[in-house]
Short mmCIF file of C-alpha atoms in Angstrom, two decimals:
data_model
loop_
_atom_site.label_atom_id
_atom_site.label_comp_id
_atom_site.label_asym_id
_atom_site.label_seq_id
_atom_site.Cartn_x
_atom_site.Cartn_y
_atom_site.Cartn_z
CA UNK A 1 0.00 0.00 0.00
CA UNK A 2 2.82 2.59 0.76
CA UNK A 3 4.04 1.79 -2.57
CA UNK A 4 0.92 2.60 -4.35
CA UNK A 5 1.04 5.73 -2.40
CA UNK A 6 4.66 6.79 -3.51
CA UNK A 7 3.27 6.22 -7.22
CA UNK A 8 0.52 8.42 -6.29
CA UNK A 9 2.74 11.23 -5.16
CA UNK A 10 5.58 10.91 -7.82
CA UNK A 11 2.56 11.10 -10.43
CA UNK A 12 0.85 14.36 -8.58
CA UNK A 13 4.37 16.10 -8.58
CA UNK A 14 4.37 14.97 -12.22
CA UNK A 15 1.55 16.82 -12.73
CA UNK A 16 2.28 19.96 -11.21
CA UNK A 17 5.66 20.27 -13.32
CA UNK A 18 3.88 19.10 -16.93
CA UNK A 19 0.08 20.14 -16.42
CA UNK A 20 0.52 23.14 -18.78
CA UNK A 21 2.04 20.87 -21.85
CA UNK A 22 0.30 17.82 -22.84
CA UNK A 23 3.39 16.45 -24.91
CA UNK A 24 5.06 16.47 -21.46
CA UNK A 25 2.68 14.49 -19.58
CA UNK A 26 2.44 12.13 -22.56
CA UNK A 27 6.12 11.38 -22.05
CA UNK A 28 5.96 10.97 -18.38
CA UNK A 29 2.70 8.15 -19.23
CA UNK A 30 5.60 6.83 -21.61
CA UNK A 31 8.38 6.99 -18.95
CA UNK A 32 5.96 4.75 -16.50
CA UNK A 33 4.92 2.46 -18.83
CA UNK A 34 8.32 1.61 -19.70
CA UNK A 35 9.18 1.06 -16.48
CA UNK A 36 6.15 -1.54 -15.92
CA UNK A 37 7.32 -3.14 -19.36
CA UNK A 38 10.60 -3.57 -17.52
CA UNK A 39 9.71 -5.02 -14.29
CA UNK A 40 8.22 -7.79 -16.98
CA UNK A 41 11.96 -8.98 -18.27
CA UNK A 42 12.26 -12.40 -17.60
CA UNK A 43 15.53 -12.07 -15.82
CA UNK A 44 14.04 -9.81 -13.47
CA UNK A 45 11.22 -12.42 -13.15
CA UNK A 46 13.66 -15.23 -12.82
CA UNK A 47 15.78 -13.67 -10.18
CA UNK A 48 12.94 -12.59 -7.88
CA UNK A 49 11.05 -15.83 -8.31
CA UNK A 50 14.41 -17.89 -7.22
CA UNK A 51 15.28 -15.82 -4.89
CA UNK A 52 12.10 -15.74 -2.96
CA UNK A 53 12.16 -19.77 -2.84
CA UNK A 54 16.16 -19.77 -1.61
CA UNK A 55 14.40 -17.19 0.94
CA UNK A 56 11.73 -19.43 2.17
CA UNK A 57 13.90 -22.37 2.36
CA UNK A 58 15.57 -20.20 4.99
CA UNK A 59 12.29 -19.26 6.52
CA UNK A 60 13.30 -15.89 6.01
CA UNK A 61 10.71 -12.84 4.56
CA UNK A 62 11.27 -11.98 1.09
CA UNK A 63 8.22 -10.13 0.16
CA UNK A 64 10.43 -6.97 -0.21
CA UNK A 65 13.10 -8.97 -3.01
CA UNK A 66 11.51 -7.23 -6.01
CA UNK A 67 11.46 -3.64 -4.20
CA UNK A 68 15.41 -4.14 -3.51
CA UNK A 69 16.21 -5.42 -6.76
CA UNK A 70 14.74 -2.52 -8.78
CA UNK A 71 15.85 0.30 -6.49
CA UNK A 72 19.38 -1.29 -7.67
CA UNK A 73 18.25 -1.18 -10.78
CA UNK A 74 17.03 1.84 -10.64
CA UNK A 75 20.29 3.42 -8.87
CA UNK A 76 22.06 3.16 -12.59
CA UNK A 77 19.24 4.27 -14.68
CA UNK A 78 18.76 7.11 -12.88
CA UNK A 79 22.73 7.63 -12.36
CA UNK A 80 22.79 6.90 -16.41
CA UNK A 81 20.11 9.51 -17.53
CA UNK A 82 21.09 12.22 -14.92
CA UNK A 83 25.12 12.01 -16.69
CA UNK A 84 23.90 11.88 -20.17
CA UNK A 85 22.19 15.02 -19.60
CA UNK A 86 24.56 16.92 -17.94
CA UNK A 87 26.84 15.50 -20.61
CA UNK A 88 25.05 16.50 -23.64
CA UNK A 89 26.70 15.79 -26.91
CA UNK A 90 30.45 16.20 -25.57
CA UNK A 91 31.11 13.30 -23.97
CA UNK A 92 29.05 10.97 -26.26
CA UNK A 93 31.26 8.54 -27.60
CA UNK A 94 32.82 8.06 -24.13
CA UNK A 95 29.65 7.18 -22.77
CA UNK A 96 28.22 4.94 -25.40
CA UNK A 97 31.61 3.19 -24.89
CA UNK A 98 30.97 3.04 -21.17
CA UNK A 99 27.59 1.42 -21.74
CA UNK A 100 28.93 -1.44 -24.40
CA UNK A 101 31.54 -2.19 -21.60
CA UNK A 102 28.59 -1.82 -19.04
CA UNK A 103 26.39 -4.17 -20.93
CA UNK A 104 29.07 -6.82 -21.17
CA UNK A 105 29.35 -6.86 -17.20
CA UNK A 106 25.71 -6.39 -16.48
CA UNK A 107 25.10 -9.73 -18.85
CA UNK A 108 27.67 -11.57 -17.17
CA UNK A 109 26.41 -10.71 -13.88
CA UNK A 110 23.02 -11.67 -14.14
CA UNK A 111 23.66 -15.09 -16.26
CA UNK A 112 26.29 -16.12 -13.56
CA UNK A 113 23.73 -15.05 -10.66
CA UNK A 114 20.70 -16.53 -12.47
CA UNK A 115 23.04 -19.53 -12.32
CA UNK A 116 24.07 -19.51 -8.80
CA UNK A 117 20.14 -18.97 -7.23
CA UNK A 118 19.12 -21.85 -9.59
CA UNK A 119 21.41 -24.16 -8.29
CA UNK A 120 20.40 -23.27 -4.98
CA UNK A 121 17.18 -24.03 -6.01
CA UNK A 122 17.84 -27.36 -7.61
CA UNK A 123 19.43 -28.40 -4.70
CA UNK A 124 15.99 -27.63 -2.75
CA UNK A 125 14.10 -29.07 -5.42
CA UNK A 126 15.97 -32.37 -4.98
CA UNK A 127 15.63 -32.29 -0.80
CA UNK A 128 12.15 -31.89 -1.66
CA UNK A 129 11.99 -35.27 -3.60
CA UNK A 130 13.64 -37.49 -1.49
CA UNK A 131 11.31 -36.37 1.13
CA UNK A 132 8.79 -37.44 -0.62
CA UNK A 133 10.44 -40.79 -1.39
CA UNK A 134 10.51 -41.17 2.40
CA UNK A 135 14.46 -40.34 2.20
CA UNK A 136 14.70 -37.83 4.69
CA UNK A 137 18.39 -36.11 5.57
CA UNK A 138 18.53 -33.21 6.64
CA UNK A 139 22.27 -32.59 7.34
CA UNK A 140 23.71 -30.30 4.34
CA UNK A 141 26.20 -32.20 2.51
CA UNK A 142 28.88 -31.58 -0.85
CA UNK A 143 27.39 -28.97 -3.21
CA UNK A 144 24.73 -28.06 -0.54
CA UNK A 145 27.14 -27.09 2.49
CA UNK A 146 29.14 -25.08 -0.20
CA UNK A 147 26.44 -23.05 -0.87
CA UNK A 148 25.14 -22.66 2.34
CA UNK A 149 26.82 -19.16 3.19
CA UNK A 150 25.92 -17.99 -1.07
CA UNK A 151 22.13 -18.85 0.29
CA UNK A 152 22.33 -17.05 3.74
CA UNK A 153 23.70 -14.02 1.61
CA UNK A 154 20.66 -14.13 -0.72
CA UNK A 155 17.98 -14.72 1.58
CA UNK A 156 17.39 -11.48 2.96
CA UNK A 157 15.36 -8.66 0.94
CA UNK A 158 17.73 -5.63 0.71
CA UNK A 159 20.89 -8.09 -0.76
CA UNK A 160 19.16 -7.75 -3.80
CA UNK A 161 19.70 -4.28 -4.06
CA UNK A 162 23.25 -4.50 -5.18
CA UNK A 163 22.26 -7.34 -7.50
CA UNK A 164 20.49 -4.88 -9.01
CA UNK A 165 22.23 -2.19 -9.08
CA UNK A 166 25.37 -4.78 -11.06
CA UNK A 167 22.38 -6.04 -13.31
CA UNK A 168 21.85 -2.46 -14.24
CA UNK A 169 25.28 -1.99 -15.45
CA UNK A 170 23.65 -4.14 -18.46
CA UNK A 171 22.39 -0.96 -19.66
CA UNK A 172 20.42 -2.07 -23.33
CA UNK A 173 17.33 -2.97 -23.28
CA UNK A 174 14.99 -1.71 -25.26
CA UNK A 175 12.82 -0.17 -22.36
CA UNK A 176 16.16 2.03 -20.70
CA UNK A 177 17.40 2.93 -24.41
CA UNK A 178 13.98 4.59 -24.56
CA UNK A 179 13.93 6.23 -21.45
CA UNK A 180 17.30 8.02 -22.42
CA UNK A 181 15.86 9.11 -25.55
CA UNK A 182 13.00 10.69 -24.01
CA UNK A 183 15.25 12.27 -21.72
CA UNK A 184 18.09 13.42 -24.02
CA UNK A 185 14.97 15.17 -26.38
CA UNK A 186 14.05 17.07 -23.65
CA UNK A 187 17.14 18.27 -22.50
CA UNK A 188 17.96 19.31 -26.05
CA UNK A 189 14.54 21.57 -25.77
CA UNK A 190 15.79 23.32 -22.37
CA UNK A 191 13.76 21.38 -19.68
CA UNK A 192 14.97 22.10 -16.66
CA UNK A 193 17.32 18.92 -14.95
CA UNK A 194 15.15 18.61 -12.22
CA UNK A 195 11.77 18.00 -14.40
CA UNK A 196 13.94 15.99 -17.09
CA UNK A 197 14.50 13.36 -13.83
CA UNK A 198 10.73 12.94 -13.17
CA UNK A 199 10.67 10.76 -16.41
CA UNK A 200 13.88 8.36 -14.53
CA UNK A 201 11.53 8.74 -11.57
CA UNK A 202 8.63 7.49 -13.10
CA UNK A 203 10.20 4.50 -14.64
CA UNK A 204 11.59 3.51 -11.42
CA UNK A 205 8.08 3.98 -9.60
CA UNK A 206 6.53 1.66 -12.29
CA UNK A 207 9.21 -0.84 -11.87
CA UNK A 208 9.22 -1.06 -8.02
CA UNK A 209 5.34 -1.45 -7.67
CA UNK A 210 5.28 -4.21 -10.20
CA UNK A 211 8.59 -5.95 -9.12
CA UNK A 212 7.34 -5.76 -5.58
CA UNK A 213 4.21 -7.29 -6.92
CA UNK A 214 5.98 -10.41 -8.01
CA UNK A 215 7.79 -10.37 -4.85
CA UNK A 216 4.91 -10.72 -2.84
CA UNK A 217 2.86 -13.10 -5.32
CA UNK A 218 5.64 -16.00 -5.76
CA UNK A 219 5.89 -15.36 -1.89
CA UNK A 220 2.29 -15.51 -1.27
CA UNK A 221 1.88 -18.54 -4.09
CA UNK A 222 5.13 -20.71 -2.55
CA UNK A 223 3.67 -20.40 0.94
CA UNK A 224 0.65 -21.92 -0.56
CA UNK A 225 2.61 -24.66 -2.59
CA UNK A 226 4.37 -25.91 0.84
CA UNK A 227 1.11 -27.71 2.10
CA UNK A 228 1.50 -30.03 -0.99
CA UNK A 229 4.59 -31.80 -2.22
CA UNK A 230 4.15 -32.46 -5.68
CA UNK A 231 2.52 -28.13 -5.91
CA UNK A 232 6.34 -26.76 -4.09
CA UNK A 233 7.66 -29.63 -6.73
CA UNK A 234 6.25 -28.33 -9.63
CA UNK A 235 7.05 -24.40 -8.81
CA UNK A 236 10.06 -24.97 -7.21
CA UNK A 237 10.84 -26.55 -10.43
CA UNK A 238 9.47 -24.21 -12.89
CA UNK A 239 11.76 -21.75 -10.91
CA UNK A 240 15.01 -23.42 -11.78
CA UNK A 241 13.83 -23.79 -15.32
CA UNK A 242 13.29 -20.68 -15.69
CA UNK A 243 16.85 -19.05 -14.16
CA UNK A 244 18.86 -21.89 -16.26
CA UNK A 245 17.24 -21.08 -19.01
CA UNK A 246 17.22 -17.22 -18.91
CA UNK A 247 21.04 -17.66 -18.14
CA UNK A 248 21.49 -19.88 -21.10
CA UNK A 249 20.30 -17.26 -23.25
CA UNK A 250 22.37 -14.39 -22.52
CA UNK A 251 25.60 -16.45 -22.76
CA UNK A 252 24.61 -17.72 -26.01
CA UNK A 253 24.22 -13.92 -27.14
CA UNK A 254 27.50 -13.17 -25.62
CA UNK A 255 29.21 -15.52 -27.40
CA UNK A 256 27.14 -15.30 -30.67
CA UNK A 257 29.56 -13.88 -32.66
CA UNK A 258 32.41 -16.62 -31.65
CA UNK A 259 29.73 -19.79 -32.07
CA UNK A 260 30.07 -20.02 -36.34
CA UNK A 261 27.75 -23.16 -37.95
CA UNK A 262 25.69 -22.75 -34.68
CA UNK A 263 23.22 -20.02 -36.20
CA UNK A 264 19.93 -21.92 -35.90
CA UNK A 265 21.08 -21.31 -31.66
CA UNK A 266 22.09 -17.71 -31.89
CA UNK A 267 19.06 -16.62 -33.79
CA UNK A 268 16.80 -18.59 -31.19
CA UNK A 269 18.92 -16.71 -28.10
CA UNK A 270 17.93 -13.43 -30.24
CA UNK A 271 14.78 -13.90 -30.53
CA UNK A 272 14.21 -15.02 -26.98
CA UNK A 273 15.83 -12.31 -25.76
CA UNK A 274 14.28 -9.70 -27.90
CA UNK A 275 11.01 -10.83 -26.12
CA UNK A 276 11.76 -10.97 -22.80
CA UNK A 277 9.26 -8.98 -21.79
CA UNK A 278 6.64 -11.35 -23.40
CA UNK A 279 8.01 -14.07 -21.50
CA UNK A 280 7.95 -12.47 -18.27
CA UNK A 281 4.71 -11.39 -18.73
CA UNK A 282 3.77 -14.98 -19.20
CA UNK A 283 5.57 -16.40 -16.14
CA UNK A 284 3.83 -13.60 -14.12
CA UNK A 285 0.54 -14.11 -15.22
CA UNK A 286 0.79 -18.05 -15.08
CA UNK A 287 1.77 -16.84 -11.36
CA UNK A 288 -1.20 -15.14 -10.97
CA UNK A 289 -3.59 -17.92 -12.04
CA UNK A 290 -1.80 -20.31 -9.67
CA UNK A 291 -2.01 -18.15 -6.91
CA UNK A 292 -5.40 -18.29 -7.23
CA UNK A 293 -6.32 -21.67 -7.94
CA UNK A 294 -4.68 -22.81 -4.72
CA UNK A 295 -6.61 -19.76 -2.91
CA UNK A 296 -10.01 -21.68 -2.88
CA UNK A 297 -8.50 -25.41 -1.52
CA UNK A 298 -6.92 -23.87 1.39
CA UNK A 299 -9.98 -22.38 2.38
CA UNK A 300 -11.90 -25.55 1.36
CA UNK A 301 -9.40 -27.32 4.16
CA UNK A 302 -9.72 -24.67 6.57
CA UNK A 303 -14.01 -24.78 6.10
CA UNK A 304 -13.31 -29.09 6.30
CA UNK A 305 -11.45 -28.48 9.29
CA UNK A 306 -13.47 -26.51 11.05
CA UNK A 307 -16.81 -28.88 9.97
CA UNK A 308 -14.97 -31.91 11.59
CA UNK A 309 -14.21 -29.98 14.38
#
């Protein structure tokens, strides 16, 4: 609810700086959509949904994962558009060089992460079928005590901010590349700095409330998937799929140009990743349905319950 609120207010001071030019407010609409289209990239989906289950395994609270991760986020767009205004045209080689350098970090950052949280994940996924083969042991052992202080560090809502923040550093996507246009136009047209960051405000204000939605929904929905085995199977799963194959993708495109007679693979990882925010959009909203199919047998339990009692 606070969040909502904060949306509320950055809109209303939106308002008061572009109520006199419509082509203004029409940009700031822009600037929040495209930060709602980018709370939708699947890698953004895929870390908050693993790291919420690594969370829970920990019986930790991770409703706040999604808020962390895209303040981070939001840390170098905001950072990115305030310098390329200040900037201008002088220093624009420099920085596009800065942001192919940037992007190469950012990609490695989140496919090695996206790798890390799904192994985590796997590794719960596979305590979570023995137990139901009756093969109960809890004592960590290998792979899983190796990772134990990796999961402790990941398991708490504000770490993600600095995952974020070196996610960020990735700085290409279609939805930020916009953003800077909108801002560099204005700029060039004498809008004041501090009204040229409302648009950077905006997008972060759409990206928090819906990252923070996911947060809370895959916690919400896993909560709900604990009181059956093969339902905290089949998400817990979906999960790792999910991270592997996000992370997959992005290495394939940063190798693309090095993997010759492979281009059937490289034009898939394009594609894929040119839709991202398709995909993410799917995974939330197949989040959404689950969430509330398992709504109605909990309370059908809870009404059984209570008639037995």
């Amino acid at each position: 609810m606070g969040l909502v609120l904060i949306n509320g207010l950055v809109w209303l001071l939106a308002f008061i700086f572009f109520h006199k030019n419509s082509l203004l407010l029409g940009a700031a609409g822009l600037s929040y959509g495209l930060g709602l289209r980018h709370a939708l990239d699947a890698d953004h989906i895929a870390v908050i949904d693993n790291v919420t289950r690594a969370a829970l395994q920990e019986k930790r609270e991770a409703r706040a994962a999604g808020l962390f991760f895209s303040l981070g986020h939001s840390t170098i767009v905001c950072l990115a558009t305030l310098i390329v205004v200040l900037a201008g045209q002088r220093y624009h080689t420099q920085i596009d060089a800065l942001a192919v350098h940037g992007g190469l970090f950012g990609t490695w950052v989140s496919a090695l992460f996206l790798c890390m949280v799904a192994l985590i994940n796997a590794l719960t996924f596979r305590d979570l079928w023995r137990r139901r083969s009756g093969r109960v042991n809890n004592a960590p052992r290998g792979l899983s005590r190796m990772l134990e202080p990796v999961m402790r560090q990941v398991s708490v809502s504000w770490h993600l901010y600095p995952i974020g923040f070196l996610f960020g550093l990735g700085f290409d996507t279609a939805s930020e590349i916009s953003l800077l246009g909108i801002s560099i136009v204005q700029g060039e047209h004498g809008l004041p700095v501090w009204e040229i960051m409302m648009f950077p405000l905006l997008f972060t204000a759409g990206m928090a409330l819906l990252d923070t939605a996911d947060s809370m929904l895959m916690h919400g929905l896993y909560e709900r998937a604990e009181r059956g085995t093969a339902c905290n199977l089949a998400l817990t799963l979906a999960s790792v799929m999910l991270a592997f194959v996000i992370a997959l993708i992005e290495i394939t495109n940063l190798f693309a140009d090095k993997l010759h007679g492979l281009s059937m693979l490289t034009d898939f990882a394009g594609f894929v990743s040119a839709h991202f925010e398709m995909i993410g959009a799917f995974v939330f909203g197949a989040s959404v349905i689950g969430w509330i199919w398992l709504k109605p047998e909990r309370e059908t339990g809870l009404e059984d319950m209570r008639g037995n009692i």
